[in-house]
């Protein structure tokens, strides 16, 4: 049945007139005719199905059979114009404007709005008024047309609401940081979308003769208002384009003023702002302007992510000895599990796209359903895409927020545990790995757990749909997939085992690098860079060996699951044919599409399981750390306190010594460095110290003096006995043998968190003999000292540590040999002014070798082999101690002669400190940060690290893999086209309504890329289809699939080999460059900053970067294959690519500008966390003794908050990008669906092409989204390579010199001659050495004296060439040292460091790191240093190859030094 559309009279209404025939004619006012398809009568539809048509017809005043006419005469239909071209853009404008209503206002905004903003505000206000005024002529009789009053009121109200919302949004934006620019571009473009509707309506009035007499007041008024609206819209556009006057000062000012805190993220924002991430606009604007330079520029954390809040929530569920996972679940688990609902809904919505698309294509094919069904299918397709995108995006965002909550809690509890550790402590490198690597691996659980059930759910639904298509034939493929599960389990088990071993090797490597950096000065003096570098490389080789196993197993796993869909397809098709069924295009391509839908769950599931296993490994490692015994003062300072109840423990454990005058009491106390007593023990039968006493502790090297003080301070294990200290809550004054100095100013080191008291501070400086030292420093006490005080001499460090203890004003002082590092005059000053002066009213325990200073002590303790063998007055004990070594006495040298200053850490002259510090005393410089896009040389560096040949092979195998994949699809389409051509004459293709096929429609074939080739390649008719033909087609298809499988395997193996090569190369170059850096670099660079490169950045280059780079390459290859297919099959689809690419480019460019800087800031803020933890572990005894643990915990929370800011902002901006990419894809699909409906109404729609366009639009946008996301993440990961390359290329290097052919024993005499040596630390500074000339004959002994800053240490720096002289020469046996290679020079010189370098390992490795000497020579050296008995004792306890356990004195052998326990 057909009908004729007739244009009526002046009412402008259409009426439908029934008629017969295949085509109907619509007559317009201009007499033009158009062809339209037959439309079924509304009476043929059920009443429910025509409800939408009747509603539209009533609203538009049209026929129910043609409710929304597109054309009326020479212009578009007025109802279509008002609803589609006006109401929809206005609704979009209202929603988008509402998203910006929550934009934070600038608190210091004082400048008036620019003329452009004012013009836009005025135009928006007028545009909100004009639609309301336009309703007056419509509402007043007789009406002004052109449409029904309901339509006009609806369109006018929507427009008024939209412009009111837009006016408010503009006012908010003008008073926000956007006020200095034009504001969001998207908002301005959407505001201009209603312009076509206004133009078309004006055109309608012109065609209807509104301006011709007789002039009617109603139509004339509406026409005038339309012209005014167009003028206002033009003014709006001019206001946006105009630069404006006051905008220029804003352009020169930072978006975030210096004294202004950034906005708080998310809190207080509207739901629209949260969903669209509009609250990120100020942050992204700062990133686009290049103003993200420091962590403080990033938006502040929401309340629920603040570290203090997280610590409080976590502590409510945490108790000592609890399981970490239980506490995390109690604190954050319920919120995390609730997110599973979002995951479930998002997963189900993922299947709505194919199902609704199949229904839409069925509607286009059949043409028997009402228009309302088509609109519902299109709206459902668009709504499902938008809702699915929003839910998936919010799921990812909320999961990462929970992850950040858990991360903040875990990092905080790790640091709190470090503050509470007892004597059994892990190495610093292992603790840093827990902080960096293991915490990140543990938190991967958050992303993997919901995937662990979500992926099997997707798999089950897909298998059900596959069963609907091919019946039981799918079982063959399913069995094949199930057979690979045990194989995957074996691979996963091997990966987990290798991962555990790799982490152990990583711990060992980072630990060794930490020790190496701590002793870098001794290493350079002794020329051990190559030997110890080789040890690090050996650890790295073992780590890479395990990583190689992991990577190749990962490659095998990826290959198995990537090749599985092709193999499953072959098995299913063969089974289906052998069961006697006939293959058709519908069956083949639907089955192929469904099998490809298995790729996500099957391919991702092994990674999910691997992530869960890695999280389990890291959880166990962190749990072991948390289970280490705590430092428990209440249990330590009371007998058997640990076995008492809680209340009794509190009463007894706080008891001081029995007598009020006793400060310290030990009775029957046995201590050890380990809890089972396998190390050297310290036993004190009875010791009682009265208040105000000075107690000296003496004994041989290694007798246990330092261990006794550590036992009193609670730093040893008390195996039995009683220890009581009065005033325990007030802490101790502790000065350790190895002074612990922070990387801060000298004043901050002395104050140590205590309030500044000018008078007390002045007295402390005088008592500790620091005034002369401060007077020559560049900035006095505001001078910054390097990490561990490396820029100070040993004596200066010891006096600053002593001053810190004195300034704390404690009642009990434990002084571990503070006089050893200073000369006789300074030691005498410290004794009389400090120990016997300021501290005279306190109780003091003083360890020292210089017994002459103990004559005024109240008592002296004599220690031997860890036992207190005698105690008494100095007159009784001191004669028993041999104060003067025999060898020295025979040479007539006095024991109280001035000791040499430290040469391990040479004291800095005034000029030397000026070389490293500015006049403000600033030594620690902010870590450098690159800005802008990742430079091309970073990509080139990674390319070269992989190897050019290997990189080209990877790219070639990737392209070959994609080409064979497309060839397999082409061959399958060729086969099916032959079957279709043969059978088309014998059987008709059945036509089935989508409604009759149920929910799971076979139209899912549209998602198969192979379907593209059916209309593209006209192939010759095939021979009759017999069993031999089927065998032939299956054989060729299987062959191509097999080649594709081999290419996939080749690409996986080559990629694993390339990334392993890059990982090895980057680390090797980094290590070499760091070892060759000058000492000045290590003085000014915190160890944590360097360790961040060796730990986090190397881990990123090892694992994270290859993972995301693999995804990027796969997406790029897939996009190339897709574009090739589109270009050859449907070229018109390529017309969508330019505008789509421009939109994607602008969005990702805006994102990348901030993403790069956030990634860099994230790495910068991680280094202080590392340094703070390492600093805390190094000075833990001092922290606990002075009661500074709470202050350090607060500092850790501050540093963690800065790092969490960067992590949160990075995740939020990634989700900002994701939601926009997803919505763009949904908009493209929705637009094509809408065009399809319009063309269907016009009779121009080809259902096959429309379905193909929709399916490929969906896959194209998905690929582009994946490409942009993976590229931005790859660029962010490349920041780690950039940081590695920064050290590899930019670090200064020591001049190595040229090796001379002098032989190994060229230095035979030992003559030293300085000839007019001039040393300036840098141009423009006074000379540290000014024309120094002297000659030392072979065999002579030379003493060098002078005040601090006179240049004593500069002589040694020049001799060892740690600094190069400006002029002059240094000759050794007549050979100019500047002509020698550094290793050649330093290997012939020996130096005795005051604080010798000691690394974990055997005694032999510490004595002879290069392995040059025999055991007999080493034992002789130990004997000469009186250490052979100690080593024998350690060997007896620990076995052969014993490890050094303590700290103490040094052993000297030519070129060898060691440190042994005292």
PDB file of C-alpha atoms in Angstrom, residues 57 107 117 154 175 337 343 518 549 584 730 758 762 856 977 989 1009 1015 1135 1162 1258 1268 1292 1415 1457:
ATOM      1  CA  UNK A  57       2.300  13.310  14.573  1.00  0.00           C
ATOM      2  CA  UNK A 107      40.003  33.714  45.120  1.00  0.00           C
ATOM      3  CA  UNK A 117      33.735  37.678  27.980  1.00  0.00           C
ATOM      4  CA  UNK A 154       8.765  22.914  23.628  1.00  0.00           C
ATOM      5  CA  UNK A 175      35.750  34.332  37.321  1.00  0.00           C
ATOM      6  CA  UNK A 337      33.674  -5.036  46.326  1.00  0.00           C
ATOM      7  CA  UNK A 343      31.911  -3.905  36.516  1.00  0.00           C
ATOM      8  CA  UNK A 518      77.584   5.116  50.508  1.00  0.00           C
ATOM      9  CA  UNK A 549      62.720 -16.612  31.694  1.00  0.00           C
ATOM     10  CA  UNK A 584      27.086 -20.127   4.918  1.00  0.00           C
ATOM     11  CA  UNK A 730      62.536  11.714  78.051  1.00  0.00           C
ATOM     12  CA  UNK A 758      69.311  31.767  70.800  1.00  0.00           C
ATOM     13  CA  UNK A 762      75.128  30.026  71.267  1.00  0.00           C
ATOM     14  CA  UNK A 856      88.449  13.161  85.890  1.00  0.00           C
ATOM     15  CA  UNK A 977      31.635 -16.146  -1.874  1.00  0.00           C
ATOM     16  CA  UNK A 989      18.365 -16.890   1.130  1.00  0.00           C
ATOM     17  CA  UNK A1009      36.251  -7.828   9.609  1.00  0.00           C
ATOM     18  CA  UNK A1015      31.188  -6.950  -1.670  1.00  0.00           C
ATOM     19  CA  UNK A1135      36.083  10.661   4.609  1.00  0.00           C
ATOM     20  CA  UNK A1162      55.580  11.538  40.066  1.00  0.00           C
ATOM     21  CA  UNK A1258      32.873   0.882  16.201  1.00  0.00           C
ATOM     22  CA  UNK A1268      45.935   7.252  21.711  1.00  0.00           C
ATOM     23  CA  UNK A1292      79.945  15.063  34.398  1.00  0.00           C
ATOM     24  CA  UNK A1415      94.938 -15.708  51.814  1.00  0.00           C
ATOM     25  CA  UNK A1457      90.820  -1.449  53.975  1.00  0.00           C
TER      26      UNK A1457
END
